[in-house]
Amino acid sequence: MVAIDLSPKLVDLARDRLPATLGQGSIAFLAGDMLDPALGRFDHVVAMDSLIHYSAGDMAAAVAGLAARTAGSIVFTFAPRTPALALMHAAGKLFPRGDKSPAIEPVPPAAIRRRLAASGLTLGASERVASGFYISQMQEVLPR
Ligand SMILES: C[S@@+](CC[C@H](N)C(=O)[O-])C[C@H]1O[C@@H](n2cnc3c(N)ncnc32)[C@H](O)[C@@H]1O
C-alpha cells in the first residue's frame, strides 16, 4: 500500500498514528504528488479529502488520470456545493483568513459526476458523509 501526501508533516503523523495490528502487507509512506505517473499502477485508490482544494475541472482531471492507472475502483471525497453550504462559504469569505492554507473549493456533486462521465468513467455509489461540522461527499468510480 502507498500512503501519500504532499505534506511530509502529515505523512509523519499518519505513520505515528498507525495502529499496531494491521495484518499482512506493508505500507510505503511517501511525501509527494499522488498524481505522479511514476508511482505506477494501483489496484484501488482512496483519496480522502485530498481533492477538496481542487476546482471541479482539476478534480475530474485528477480522478481521470488516476483511473487510467487503476485496475479497481477509486473512492474520493470532496466538499459538496449545496445552497446551505454555499451560504456558509460566502459568509466565511467575509472574515480575514488567519493562515495561508488553501481554501476549500465546494463543488456541486452533479457537476463532478457529469465531468467524470464525460471522461468515459462509470460512476458507482455517491454518499454524503456527515459528522458534527464535518460534511463531505463520497464518490465511487467503478473499474473500467
Ligand atoms: C484537507 S487535507 C486532507 C488530509 C488527509 N487526507 C485527511 O483526510 O485528513 C488535503 C490534503 O491533500 C493533499 N494533496 C492535495 N493534492 C495532492 C496531491 N496531488 N498529491 C498528494 N497529496 C495531495 C494536501 O497536501 C493536503 O494535505
Coordinates of C-alpha atoms and ligand atoms in Angstrom, one line a residue:
M1 CA 0.0 0.0 0.0
V2 CA 1.2 3.5 -0.8
A3 CA 0.2 6.2 1.7
I4 CA 1.0 9.6 0.2
D5 CA 0.5 13.3 0.8
L6 CA 2.3 16.4 -0.4
S7 CA 3.0 17.4 3.2
P8 CA 5.8 15.4 4.9
K9 CA 4.3 16.5 8.3
L10 CA 1.0 14.8 7.5
V11 CA 2.8 11.7 6.3
D12 CA 4.8 11.6 9.6
L13 CA 1.6 12.0 11.5
A14 CA -0.1 9.1 9.7
R15 CA 3.0 6.9 10.3
D16 CA 2.9 7.8 14.0
R17 CA -0.8 7.0 14.3
L18 CA -0.6 3.7 12.6
P19 CA -2.4 1.0 14.7
A20 CA -0.1 -1.7 16.0
T21 CA -2.1 -4.5 14.4
L22 CA -2.7 -4.2 10.6
G23 CA -2.5 -7.7 9.5
Q24 CA -0.5 -8.7 6.5
G25 CA 1.2 -6.4 3.9
S26 CA 3.2 -3.3 4.2
I27 CA 2.7 0.4 3.8
A28 CA 5.1 2.8 2.0
F29 CA 4.7 6.3 3.4
L30 CA 5.7 8.8 0.8
A31 CA 5.8 12.6 0.7
G32 CA 5.0 13.6 -2.9
D33 CA 2.4 14.0 -5.6
M34 CA -0.2 11.2 -5.7
L35 CA -0.9 12.1 -9.4
D36 CA 2.7 11.4 -10.4
P37 CA 2.6 8.6 -13.1
A38 CA 6.0 7.4 -11.8
L39 CA 4.1 5.8 -8.9
G40 CA 2.9 3.2 -11.3
R41 CA -0.4 1.3 -11.3
F42 CA -2.8 0.7 -8.4
D43 CA -5.4 -1.9 -7.5
H44 CA -7.6 0.6 -5.7
V45 CA -7.3 4.3 -4.8
V46 CA -8.8 6.1 -1.8
A47 CA -8.4 9.9 -1.8
M48 CA -9.8 11.1 1.5
D49 CA -10.4 14.8 1.2
S50 CA -7.2 15.1 -0.9
L51 CA -9.0 16.9 -3.7
I52 CA -11.1 19.4 -1.7
H53 CA -9.0 22.3 -2.8
Y54 CA -9.3 21.5 -6.5
S55 CA -11.8 23.1 -8.9
A56 CA -14.4 20.7 -10.5
G57 CA -12.3 20.6 -13.7
D58 CA -9.0 19.9 -11.9
M59 CA -10.7 17.3 -9.7
A60 CA -12.2 15.4 -12.6
A61 CA -8.8 15.5 -14.5
A62 CA -7.0 14.2 -11.4
V63 CA -9.5 11.3 -11.0
A64 CA -9.4 10.5 -14.7
G65 CA -5.6 10.4 -14.6
L66 CA -5.7 8.1 -11.6
A67 CA -8.4 5.9 -13.2
A68 CA -6.1 5.3 -16.3
R69 CA -3.6 3.7 -13.9
T70 CA -6.0 1.9 -11.6
A71 CA -7.4 -1.6 -12.1
G72 CA -10.2 -1.5 -9.5
S73 CA -12.4 1.2 -8.0
I74 CA -11.5 4.7 -6.9
V75 CA -13.2 6.3 -3.9
F76 CA -12.7 10.0 -3.3
T77 CA -14.3 12.7 -1.2
F78 CA -14.9 16.4 -1.9
A79 CA -16.8 19.4 -0.4
P80 CA -20.3 19.3 -1.9
R81 CA -21.7 22.6 -3.0
T82 CA -25.2 22.9 -1.8
P83 CA -27.3 26.1 -1.3
A84 CA -26.8 26.0 2.5
L85 CA -23.1 25.3 2.3
A86 CA -22.7 27.9 -0.4
L87 CA -24.2 30.5 2.0
M88 CA -21.9 29.4 4.8
H89 CA -18.9 29.6 2.4
A90 CA -19.9 33.1 1.3
A91 CA -20.2 34.2 4.9
G92 CA -16.8 32.7 5.7
K93 CA -15.2 34.8 2.9
L94 CA -16.2 38.0 4.8
F95 CA -13.7 37.2 7.5
P96 CA -9.9 37.5 7.1
R97 CA -8.1 34.2 6.9
G98 CA -5.7 33.7 9.8
D99 CA -3.4 31.3 7.9
K100 CA -2.1 30.6 4.4
S101 CA -3.8 27.2 3.9
P102 CA -5.6 26.9 0.6
A103 CA -9.4 27.5 0.5
I104 CA -11.8 24.6 0.2
E105 CA -13.5 24.5 -3.2
P106 CA -17.1 23.4 -2.9
V107 CA -18.2 21.5 -6.0
P108 CA -21.8 20.6 -6.9
P109 CA -21.9 16.7 -6.8
A110 CA -23.8 16.7 -10.2
A111 CA -21.1 18.8 -11.8
I112 CA -18.3 16.4 -10.9
R113 CA -20.4 13.4 -11.9
R114 CA -21.1 15.0 -15.3
R115 CA -17.4 15.7 -15.9
L116 CA -16.3 12.2 -14.8
A117 CA -19.0 10.6 -17.0
A118 CA -17.8 12.8 -19.9
S119 CA -14.3 11.3 -19.5
G120 CA -15.8 7.9 -20.1
L121 CA -15.7 6.8 -16.4
T122 CA -18.5 4.7 -14.9
L123 CA -19.8 6.0 -11.6
G124 CA -20.7 3.9 -8.6
A125 CA -22.0 4.9 -5.2
S126 CA -22.3 8.6 -4.1
E127 CA -23.0 9.3 -0.5
R128 CA -23.0 12.3 1.9
V129 CA -20.6 11.8 4.8
A130 CA -21.6 14.0 7.8
S131 CA -20.4 14.0 11.4
G132 CA -20.9 17.1 13.5
F133 CA -19.5 20.1 11.5
Y134 CA -17.7 17.7 9.1
I135 CA -19.5 17.3 5.7
S136 CA -18.2 15.8 2.6
Q137 CA -19.4 13.9 -0.4
M138 CA -18.0 10.4 -1.3
Q139 CA -18.0 9.4 -4.9
E140 CA -17.0 6.0 -6.2
V141 CA -15.6 5.4 -9.7
L142 CA -16.0 1.8 -10.9
P143 CA -13.3 -0.2 -12.7
R144 CA -13.2 0.3 -16.4
Ligands
LIG1 C1 -7.9 18.5 3.6 S1 -6.3 17.7 3.6 C2 -6.8 16.0 3.9 C3 -5.6 15.2 4.6 C4 -5.9 13.7 4.8 N1 -6.2 13.0 3.6 C5 -7.1 13.6 5.8 O1 -8.1 13.0 5.4 O2 -7.0 14.1 6.9 C6 -5.9 17.7 1.9 C7 -4.6 17.1 1.6 O3 -4.4 16.7 0.3 C8 -3.1 16.8 0.0 N2 -2.9 16.8 -1.5 C9 -3.6 17.6 -2.4 N3 -3.2 17.3 -3.6 C10 -2.3 16.3 -3.5 C11 -1.5 15.6 -4.5 N4 -1.6 15.8 -5.8 N5 -0.7 14.6 -4.0 C12 -0.6 14.3 -2.7 N6 -1.3 15.0 -1.7 C13 -2.1 16.0 -2.2 C14 -2.6 18.1 0.6 O4 -1.2 18.1 0.8 C15 -3.4 18.1 1.9 O5 -2.6 17.5 3.0

